[in-house]
PDB file of C-alpha atoms in Angstrom:
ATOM      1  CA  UNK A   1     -14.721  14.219  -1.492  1.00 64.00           C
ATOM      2  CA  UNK A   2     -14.792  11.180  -4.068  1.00 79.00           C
ATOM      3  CA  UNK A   3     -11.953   8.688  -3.761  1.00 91.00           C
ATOM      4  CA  UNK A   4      -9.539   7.495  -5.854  1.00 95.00           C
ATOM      5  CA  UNK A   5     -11.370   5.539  -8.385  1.00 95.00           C
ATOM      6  CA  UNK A   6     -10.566   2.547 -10.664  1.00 96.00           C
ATOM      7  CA  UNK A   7     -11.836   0.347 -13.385  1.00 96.00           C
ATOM      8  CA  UNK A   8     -12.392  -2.597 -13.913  1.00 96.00           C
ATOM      9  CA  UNK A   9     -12.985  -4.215 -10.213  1.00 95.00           C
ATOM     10  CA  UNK A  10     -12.046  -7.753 -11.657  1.00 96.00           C
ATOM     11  CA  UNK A  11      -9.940  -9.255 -15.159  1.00 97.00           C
ATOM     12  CA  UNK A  12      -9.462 -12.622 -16.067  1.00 98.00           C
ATOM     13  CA  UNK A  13      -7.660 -13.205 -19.185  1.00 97.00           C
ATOM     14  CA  UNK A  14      -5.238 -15.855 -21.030  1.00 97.00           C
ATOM     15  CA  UNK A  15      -1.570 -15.455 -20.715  1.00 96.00           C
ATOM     16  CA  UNK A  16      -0.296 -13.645 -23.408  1.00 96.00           C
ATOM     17  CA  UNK A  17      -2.889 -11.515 -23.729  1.00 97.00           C
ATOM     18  CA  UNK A  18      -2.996  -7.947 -23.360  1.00 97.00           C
ATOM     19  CA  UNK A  19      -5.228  -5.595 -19.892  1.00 97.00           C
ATOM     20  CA  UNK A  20      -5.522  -2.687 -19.345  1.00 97.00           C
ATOM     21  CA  UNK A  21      -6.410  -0.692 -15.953  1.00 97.00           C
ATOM     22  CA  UNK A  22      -7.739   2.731 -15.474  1.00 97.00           C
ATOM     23  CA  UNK A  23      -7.105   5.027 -12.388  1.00 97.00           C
ATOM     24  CA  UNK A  24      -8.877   8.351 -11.645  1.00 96.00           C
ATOM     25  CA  UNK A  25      -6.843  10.132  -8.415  1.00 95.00           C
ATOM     26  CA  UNK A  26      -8.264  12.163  -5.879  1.00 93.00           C
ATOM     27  CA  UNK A  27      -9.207  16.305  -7.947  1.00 92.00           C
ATOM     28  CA  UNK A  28      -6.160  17.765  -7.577  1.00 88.00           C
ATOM     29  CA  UNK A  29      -3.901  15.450  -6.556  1.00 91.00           C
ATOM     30  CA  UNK A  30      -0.101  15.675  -8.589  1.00 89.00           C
ATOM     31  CA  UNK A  31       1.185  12.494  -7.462  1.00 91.00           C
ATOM     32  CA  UNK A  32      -0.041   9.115  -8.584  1.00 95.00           C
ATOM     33  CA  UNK A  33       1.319   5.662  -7.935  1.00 95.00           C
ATOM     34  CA  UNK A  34       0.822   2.423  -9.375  1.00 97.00           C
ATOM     35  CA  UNK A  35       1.418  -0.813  -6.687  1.00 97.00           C
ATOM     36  CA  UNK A  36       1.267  -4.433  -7.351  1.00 97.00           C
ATOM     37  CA  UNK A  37      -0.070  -6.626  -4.925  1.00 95.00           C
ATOM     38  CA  UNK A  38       0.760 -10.422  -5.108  1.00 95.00           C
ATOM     39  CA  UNK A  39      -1.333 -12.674  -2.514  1.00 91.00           C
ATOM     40  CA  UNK A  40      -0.078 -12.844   0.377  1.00 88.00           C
ATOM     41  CA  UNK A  41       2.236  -9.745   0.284  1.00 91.00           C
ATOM     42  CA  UNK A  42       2.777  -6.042   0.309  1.00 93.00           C
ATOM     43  CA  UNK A  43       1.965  -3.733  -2.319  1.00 96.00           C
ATOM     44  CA  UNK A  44       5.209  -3.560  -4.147  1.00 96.00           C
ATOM     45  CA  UNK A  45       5.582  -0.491  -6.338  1.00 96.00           C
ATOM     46  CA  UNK A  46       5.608  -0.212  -9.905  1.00 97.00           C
ATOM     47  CA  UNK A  47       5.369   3.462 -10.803  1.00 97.00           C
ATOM     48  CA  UNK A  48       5.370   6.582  -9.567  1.00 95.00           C
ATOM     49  CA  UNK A  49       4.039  10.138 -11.835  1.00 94.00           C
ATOM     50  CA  UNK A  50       4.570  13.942 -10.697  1.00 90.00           C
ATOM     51  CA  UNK A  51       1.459  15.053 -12.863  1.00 87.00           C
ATOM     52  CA  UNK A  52       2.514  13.531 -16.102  1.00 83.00           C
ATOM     53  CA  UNK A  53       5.994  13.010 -15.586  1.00 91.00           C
ATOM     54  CA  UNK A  54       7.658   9.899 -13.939  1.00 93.00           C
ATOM     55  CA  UNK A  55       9.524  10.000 -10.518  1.00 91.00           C
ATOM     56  CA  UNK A  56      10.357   6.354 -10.230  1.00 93.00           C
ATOM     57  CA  UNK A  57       9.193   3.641 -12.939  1.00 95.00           C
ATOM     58  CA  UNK A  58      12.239   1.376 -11.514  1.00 94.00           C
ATOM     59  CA  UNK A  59      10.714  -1.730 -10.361  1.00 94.00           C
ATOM     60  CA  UNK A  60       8.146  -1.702 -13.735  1.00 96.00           C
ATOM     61  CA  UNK A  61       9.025  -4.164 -16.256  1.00 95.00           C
ATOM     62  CA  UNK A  62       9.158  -2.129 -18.783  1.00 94.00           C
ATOM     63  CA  UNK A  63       9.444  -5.381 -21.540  1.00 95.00           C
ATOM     64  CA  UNK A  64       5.774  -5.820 -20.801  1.00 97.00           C
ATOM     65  CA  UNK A  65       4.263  -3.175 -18.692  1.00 97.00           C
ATOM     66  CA  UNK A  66       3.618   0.479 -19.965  1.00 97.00           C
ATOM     67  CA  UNK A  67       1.484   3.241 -17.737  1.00 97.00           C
ATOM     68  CA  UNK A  68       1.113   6.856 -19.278  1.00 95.00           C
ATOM     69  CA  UNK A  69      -0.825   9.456 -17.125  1.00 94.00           C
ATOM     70  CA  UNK A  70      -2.389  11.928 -19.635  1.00 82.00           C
ATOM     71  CA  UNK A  71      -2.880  15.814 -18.862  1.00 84.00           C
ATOM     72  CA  UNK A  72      -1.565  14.820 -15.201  1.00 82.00           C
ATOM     73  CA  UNK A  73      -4.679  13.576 -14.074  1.00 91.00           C
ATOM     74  CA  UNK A  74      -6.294   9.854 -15.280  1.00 95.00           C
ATOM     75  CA  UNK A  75      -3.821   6.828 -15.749  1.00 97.00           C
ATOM     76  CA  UNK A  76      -3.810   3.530 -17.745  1.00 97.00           C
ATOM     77  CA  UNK A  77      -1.422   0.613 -16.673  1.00 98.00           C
ATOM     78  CA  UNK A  78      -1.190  -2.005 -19.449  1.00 98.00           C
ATOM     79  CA  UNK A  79       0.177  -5.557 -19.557  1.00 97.00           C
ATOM     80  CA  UNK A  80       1.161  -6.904 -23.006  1.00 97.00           C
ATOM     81  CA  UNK A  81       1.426 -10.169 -22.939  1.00 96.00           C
ATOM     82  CA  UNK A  82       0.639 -11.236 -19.417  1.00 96.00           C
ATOM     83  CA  UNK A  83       1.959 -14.314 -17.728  1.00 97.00           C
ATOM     84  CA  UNK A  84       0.661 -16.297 -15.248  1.00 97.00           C
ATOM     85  CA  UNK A  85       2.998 -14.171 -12.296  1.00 96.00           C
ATOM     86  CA  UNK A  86       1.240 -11.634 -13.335  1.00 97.00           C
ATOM     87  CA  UNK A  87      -1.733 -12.226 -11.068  1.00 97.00           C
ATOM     88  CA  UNK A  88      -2.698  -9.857  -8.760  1.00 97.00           C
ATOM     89  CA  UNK A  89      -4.095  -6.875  -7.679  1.00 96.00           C
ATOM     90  CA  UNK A  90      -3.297  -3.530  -9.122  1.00 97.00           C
ATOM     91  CA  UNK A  91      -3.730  -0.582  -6.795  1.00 97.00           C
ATOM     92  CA  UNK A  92      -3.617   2.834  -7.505  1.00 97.00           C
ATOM     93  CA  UNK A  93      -3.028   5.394  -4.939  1.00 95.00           C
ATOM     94  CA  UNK A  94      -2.519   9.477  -5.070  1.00 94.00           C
ATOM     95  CA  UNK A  95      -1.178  11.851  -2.499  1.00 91.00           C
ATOM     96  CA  UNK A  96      -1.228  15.899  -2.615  1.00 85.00           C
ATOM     97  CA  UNK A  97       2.517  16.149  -3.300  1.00 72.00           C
ATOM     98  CA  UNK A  98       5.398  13.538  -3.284  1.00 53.00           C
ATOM     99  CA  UNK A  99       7.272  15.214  -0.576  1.00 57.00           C
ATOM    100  CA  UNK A 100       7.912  15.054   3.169  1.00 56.00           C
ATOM    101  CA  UNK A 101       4.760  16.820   4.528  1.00 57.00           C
ATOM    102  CA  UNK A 102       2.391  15.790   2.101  1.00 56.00           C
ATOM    103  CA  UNK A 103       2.815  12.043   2.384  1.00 68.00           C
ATOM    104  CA  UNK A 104      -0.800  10.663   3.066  1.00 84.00           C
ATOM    105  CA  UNK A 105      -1.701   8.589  -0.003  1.00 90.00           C
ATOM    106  CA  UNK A 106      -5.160   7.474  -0.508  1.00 92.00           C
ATOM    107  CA  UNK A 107      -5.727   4.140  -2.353  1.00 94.00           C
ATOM    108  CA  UNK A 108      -8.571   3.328  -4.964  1.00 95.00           C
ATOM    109  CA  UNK A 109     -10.031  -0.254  -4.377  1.00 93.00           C
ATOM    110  CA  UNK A 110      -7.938  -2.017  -6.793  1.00 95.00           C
ATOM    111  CA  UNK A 111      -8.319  -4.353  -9.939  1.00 96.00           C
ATOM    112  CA  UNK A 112      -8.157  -8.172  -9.146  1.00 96.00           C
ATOM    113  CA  UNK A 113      -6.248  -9.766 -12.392  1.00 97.00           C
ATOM    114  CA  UNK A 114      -6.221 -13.695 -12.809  1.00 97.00           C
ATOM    115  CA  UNK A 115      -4.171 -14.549 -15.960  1.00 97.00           C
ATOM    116  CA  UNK A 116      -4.605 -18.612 -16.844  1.00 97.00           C
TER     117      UNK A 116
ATOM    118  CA  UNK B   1      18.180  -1.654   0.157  1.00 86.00           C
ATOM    119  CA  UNK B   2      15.027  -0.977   2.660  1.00 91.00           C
ATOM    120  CA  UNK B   3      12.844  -2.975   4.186  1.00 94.00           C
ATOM    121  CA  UNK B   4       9.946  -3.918   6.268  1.00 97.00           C
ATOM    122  CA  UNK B   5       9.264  -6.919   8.324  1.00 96.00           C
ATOM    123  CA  UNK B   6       6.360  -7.793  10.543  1.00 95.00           C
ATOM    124  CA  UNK B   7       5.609 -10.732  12.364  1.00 86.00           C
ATOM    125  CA  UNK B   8       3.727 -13.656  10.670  1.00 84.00           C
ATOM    126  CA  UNK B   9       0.065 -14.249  11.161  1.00 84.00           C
ATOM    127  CA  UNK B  10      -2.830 -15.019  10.717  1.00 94.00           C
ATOM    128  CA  UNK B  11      -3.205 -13.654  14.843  1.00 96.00           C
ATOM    129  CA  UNK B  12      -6.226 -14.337  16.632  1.00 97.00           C
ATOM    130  CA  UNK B  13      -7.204 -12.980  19.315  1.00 97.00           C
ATOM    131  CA  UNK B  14     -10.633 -13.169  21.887  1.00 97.00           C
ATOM    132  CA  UNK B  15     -12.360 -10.069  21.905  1.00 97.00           C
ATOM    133  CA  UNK B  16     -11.181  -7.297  24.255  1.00 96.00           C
ATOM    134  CA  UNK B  17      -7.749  -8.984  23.847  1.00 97.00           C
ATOM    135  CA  UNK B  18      -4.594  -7.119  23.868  1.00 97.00           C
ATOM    136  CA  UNK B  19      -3.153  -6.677  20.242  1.00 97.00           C
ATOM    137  CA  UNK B  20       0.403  -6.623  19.470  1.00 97.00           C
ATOM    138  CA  UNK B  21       1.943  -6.765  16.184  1.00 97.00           C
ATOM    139  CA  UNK B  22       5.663  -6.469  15.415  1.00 97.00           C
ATOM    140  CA  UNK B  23       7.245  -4.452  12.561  1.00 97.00           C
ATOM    141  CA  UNK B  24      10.752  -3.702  12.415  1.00 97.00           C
ATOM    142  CA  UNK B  25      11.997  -1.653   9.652  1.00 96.00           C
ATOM    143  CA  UNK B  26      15.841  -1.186   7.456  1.00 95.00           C
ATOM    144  CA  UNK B  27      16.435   2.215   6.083  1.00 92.00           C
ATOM    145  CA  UNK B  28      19.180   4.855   5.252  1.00 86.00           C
ATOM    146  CA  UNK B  29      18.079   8.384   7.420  1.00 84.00           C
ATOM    147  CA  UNK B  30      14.620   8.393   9.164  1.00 86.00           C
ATOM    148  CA  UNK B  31      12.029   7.962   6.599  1.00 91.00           C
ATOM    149  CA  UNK B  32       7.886   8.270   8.015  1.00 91.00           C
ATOM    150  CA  UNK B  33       6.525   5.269   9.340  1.00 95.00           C
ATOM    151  CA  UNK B  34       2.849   4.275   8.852  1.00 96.00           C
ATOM    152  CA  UNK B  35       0.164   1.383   9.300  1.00 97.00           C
ATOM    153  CA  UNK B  36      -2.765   0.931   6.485  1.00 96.00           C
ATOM    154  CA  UNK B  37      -5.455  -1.720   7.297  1.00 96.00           C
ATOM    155  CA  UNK B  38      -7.162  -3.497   4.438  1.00 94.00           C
ATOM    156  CA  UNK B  39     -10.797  -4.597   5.803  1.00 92.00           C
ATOM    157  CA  UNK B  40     -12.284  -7.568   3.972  1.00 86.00           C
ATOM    158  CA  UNK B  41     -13.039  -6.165   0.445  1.00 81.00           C
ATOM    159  CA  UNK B  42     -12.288  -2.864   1.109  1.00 85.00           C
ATOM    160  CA  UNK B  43      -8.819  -0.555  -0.363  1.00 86.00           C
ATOM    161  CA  UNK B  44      -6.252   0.195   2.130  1.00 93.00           C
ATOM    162  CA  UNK B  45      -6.751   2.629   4.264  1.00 93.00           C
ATOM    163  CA  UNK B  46      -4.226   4.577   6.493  1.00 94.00           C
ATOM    164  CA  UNK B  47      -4.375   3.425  10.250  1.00 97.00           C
ATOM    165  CA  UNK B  48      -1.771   5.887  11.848  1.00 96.00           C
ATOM    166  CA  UNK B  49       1.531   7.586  10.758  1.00 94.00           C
ATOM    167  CA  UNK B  50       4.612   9.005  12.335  1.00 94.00           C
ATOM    168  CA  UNK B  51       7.109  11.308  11.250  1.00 90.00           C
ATOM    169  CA  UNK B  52      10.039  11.352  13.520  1.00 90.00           C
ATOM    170  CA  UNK B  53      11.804   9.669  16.229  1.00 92.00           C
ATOM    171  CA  UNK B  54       9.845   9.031  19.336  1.00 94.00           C
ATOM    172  CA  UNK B  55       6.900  10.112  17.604  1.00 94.00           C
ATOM    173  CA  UNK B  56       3.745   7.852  18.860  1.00 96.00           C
ATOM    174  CA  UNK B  57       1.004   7.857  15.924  1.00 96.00           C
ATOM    175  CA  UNK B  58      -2.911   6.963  17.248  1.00 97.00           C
ATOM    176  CA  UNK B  59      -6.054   6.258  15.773  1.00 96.00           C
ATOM    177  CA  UNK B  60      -9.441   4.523  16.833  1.00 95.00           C
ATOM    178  CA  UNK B  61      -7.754   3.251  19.725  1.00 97.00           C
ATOM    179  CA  UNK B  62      -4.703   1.818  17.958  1.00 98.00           C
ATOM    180  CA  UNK B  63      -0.735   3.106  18.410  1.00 98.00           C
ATOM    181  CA  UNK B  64       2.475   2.700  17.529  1.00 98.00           C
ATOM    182  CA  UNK B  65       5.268   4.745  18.598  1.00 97.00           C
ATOM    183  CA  UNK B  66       8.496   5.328  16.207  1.00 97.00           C
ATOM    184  CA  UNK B  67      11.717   3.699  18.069  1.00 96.00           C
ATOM    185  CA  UNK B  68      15.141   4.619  16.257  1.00 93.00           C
ATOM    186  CA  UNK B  69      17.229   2.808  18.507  1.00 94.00           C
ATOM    187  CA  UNK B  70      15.447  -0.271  17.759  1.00 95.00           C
ATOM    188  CA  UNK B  71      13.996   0.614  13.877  1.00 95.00           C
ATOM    189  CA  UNK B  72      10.928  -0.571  15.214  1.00 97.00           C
ATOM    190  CA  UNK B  73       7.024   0.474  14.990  1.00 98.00           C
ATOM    191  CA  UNK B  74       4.677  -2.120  16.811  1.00 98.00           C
ATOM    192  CA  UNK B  75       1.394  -1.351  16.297  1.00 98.00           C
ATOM    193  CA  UNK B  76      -0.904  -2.001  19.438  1.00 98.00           C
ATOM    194  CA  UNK B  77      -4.460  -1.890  21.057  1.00 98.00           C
ATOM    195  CA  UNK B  78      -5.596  -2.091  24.569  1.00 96.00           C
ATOM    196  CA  UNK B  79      -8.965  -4.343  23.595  1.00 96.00           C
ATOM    197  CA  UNK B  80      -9.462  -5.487  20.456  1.00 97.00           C
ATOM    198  CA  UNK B  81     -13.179  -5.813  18.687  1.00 97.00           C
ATOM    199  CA  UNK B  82     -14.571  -8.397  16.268  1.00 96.00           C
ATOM    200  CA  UNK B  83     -14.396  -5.350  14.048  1.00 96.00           C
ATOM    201  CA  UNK B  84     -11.081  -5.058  13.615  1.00 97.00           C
ATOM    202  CA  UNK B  85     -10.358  -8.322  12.359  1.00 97.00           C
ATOM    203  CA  UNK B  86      -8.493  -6.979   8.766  1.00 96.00           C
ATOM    204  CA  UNK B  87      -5.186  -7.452   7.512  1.00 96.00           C
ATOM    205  CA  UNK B  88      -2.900  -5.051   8.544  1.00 97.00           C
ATOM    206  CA  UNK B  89       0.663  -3.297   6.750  1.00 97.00           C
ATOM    207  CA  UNK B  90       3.302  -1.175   8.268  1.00 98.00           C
ATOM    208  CA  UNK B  91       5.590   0.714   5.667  1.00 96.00           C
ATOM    209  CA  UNK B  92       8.138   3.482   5.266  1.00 94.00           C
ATOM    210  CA  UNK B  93       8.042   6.582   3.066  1.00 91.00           C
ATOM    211  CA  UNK B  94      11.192   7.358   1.686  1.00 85.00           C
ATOM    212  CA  UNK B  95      11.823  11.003   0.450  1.00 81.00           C
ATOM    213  CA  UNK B  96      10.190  10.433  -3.461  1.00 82.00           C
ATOM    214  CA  UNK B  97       6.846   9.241  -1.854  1.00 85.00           C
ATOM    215  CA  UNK B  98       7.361   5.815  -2.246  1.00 89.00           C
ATOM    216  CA  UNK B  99       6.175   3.698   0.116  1.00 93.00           C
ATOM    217  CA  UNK B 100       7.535  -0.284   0.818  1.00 95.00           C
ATOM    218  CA  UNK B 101       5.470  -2.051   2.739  1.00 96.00           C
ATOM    219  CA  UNK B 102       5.914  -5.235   5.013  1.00 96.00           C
ATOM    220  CA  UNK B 103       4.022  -8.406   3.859  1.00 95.00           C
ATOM    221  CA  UNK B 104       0.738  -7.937   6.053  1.00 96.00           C
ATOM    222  CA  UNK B 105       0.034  -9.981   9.188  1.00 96.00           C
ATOM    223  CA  UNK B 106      -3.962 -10.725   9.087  1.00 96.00           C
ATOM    224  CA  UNK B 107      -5.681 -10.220  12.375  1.00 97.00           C
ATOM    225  CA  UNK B 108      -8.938 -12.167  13.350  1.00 96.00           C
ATOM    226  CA  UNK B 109     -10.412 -11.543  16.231  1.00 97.00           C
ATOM    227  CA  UNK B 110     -13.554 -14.168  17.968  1.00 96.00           C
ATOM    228  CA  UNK B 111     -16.233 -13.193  19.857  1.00 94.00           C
TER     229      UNK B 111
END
């Protein structure tokens, strides 16, 4: 069974500039999650779909991030502009369901982002 | 709001040392508990989970057992290998899926 997958492995771009990240979850899983992972600390995360619809987008901000997941399967996360805090990695992660029973989520190997 | 804590590290250890690393946990109800291990350059993987109270989770010799009275899950190994030397995460589910983790505590272990 293929893993979660995710594109590109490494970004290095100027503050104020705009990235973009690609996830591709596990076939036929409805739940997909975005995390941010700062150095040093625990994925923290950003946003959460139910096939295409959003569960919890509550610690996203939404002045500069945007994530869309199209036909309930692939997602893009985009940053635009990026600042320097901004740096980190971006996991994305997808699980069966969302509920209690159904919790194992399965994480893709991440994009490393460096904004300078 | 919850929240997980786990002891600092880095931790090193000889090998076929006894591992021991704290998380404690805040929460409203009794969300699931799980450990994920990130090896060097690898995604995170999950280590063990449990469910409910007094639940112990295991996995390539690793364990943890889910204490209410305490909100704890310590994760622990009877001999560690040079292997294991990764950075390791405990975390809560809460109902919607999410998951908040602690802030990792790296383990190296030396032959």
């Amino acid at each position: 069974e293929a893993g979660v997958a995710q594109s590109p492995r490494y970004k290095i771009i100027e503050k104020r500039q705009s990235v973009a990240f690609w996830c591709n979850p596990i076939s036929g899983h409805a739940t997909l999650y975005w995390y941010q992972q700062i150095l040093g600390q625990g994925p923290k995360l950003l946003i959460q779909f139910q096939n295409n619809g959003v569960v919890d987008d509550s610690q996203l901000p939404k002045d500069r991030f945007s994530a869309e997941r199209l036909k309930g399967v692939d997602s893009t996360l985009k940053i635009q502009p990026a600042k320097l805090e901004d740096s980190a990695v971006y996991l994305c992660a997808s699980s069966l369901f969302g509920r209690e029973g159904q919790e194992t989520q399965y994480f893709g190997p991440g994009t490393r982002l460096l904004v300078l | 709001g919850d929240s997980v804590t786990q002891m600092e590290g880095p931790v090193t250890l000889s090998e076929e040392a006894f591992l021991t690393i704290n998380c404690t946990y805040t929460a409203t109800g009794y969300p699931s508990l799980f450990w994920y291990v990130q090896y060097p350059g690898e995604g995170l993987q999950l280590l063990l989970k449990a469910t409910k109270a007094d639940d112990k989770g295991s996995n390539k010799g690793f364990e943890a057992t889910y204490r209410k009275e305490t909100t704890s899950f310590h994760l622990e190994k009877g001999s560690v290998q040079v292997s294991d030397s990764a950075v390791y995460f405990c975390a809560l589910r809460r109902n919607t899926g999410k998951l908040i983790f602690g802030q990792g505590t790296t383990l190296q272990v030396k032959p």
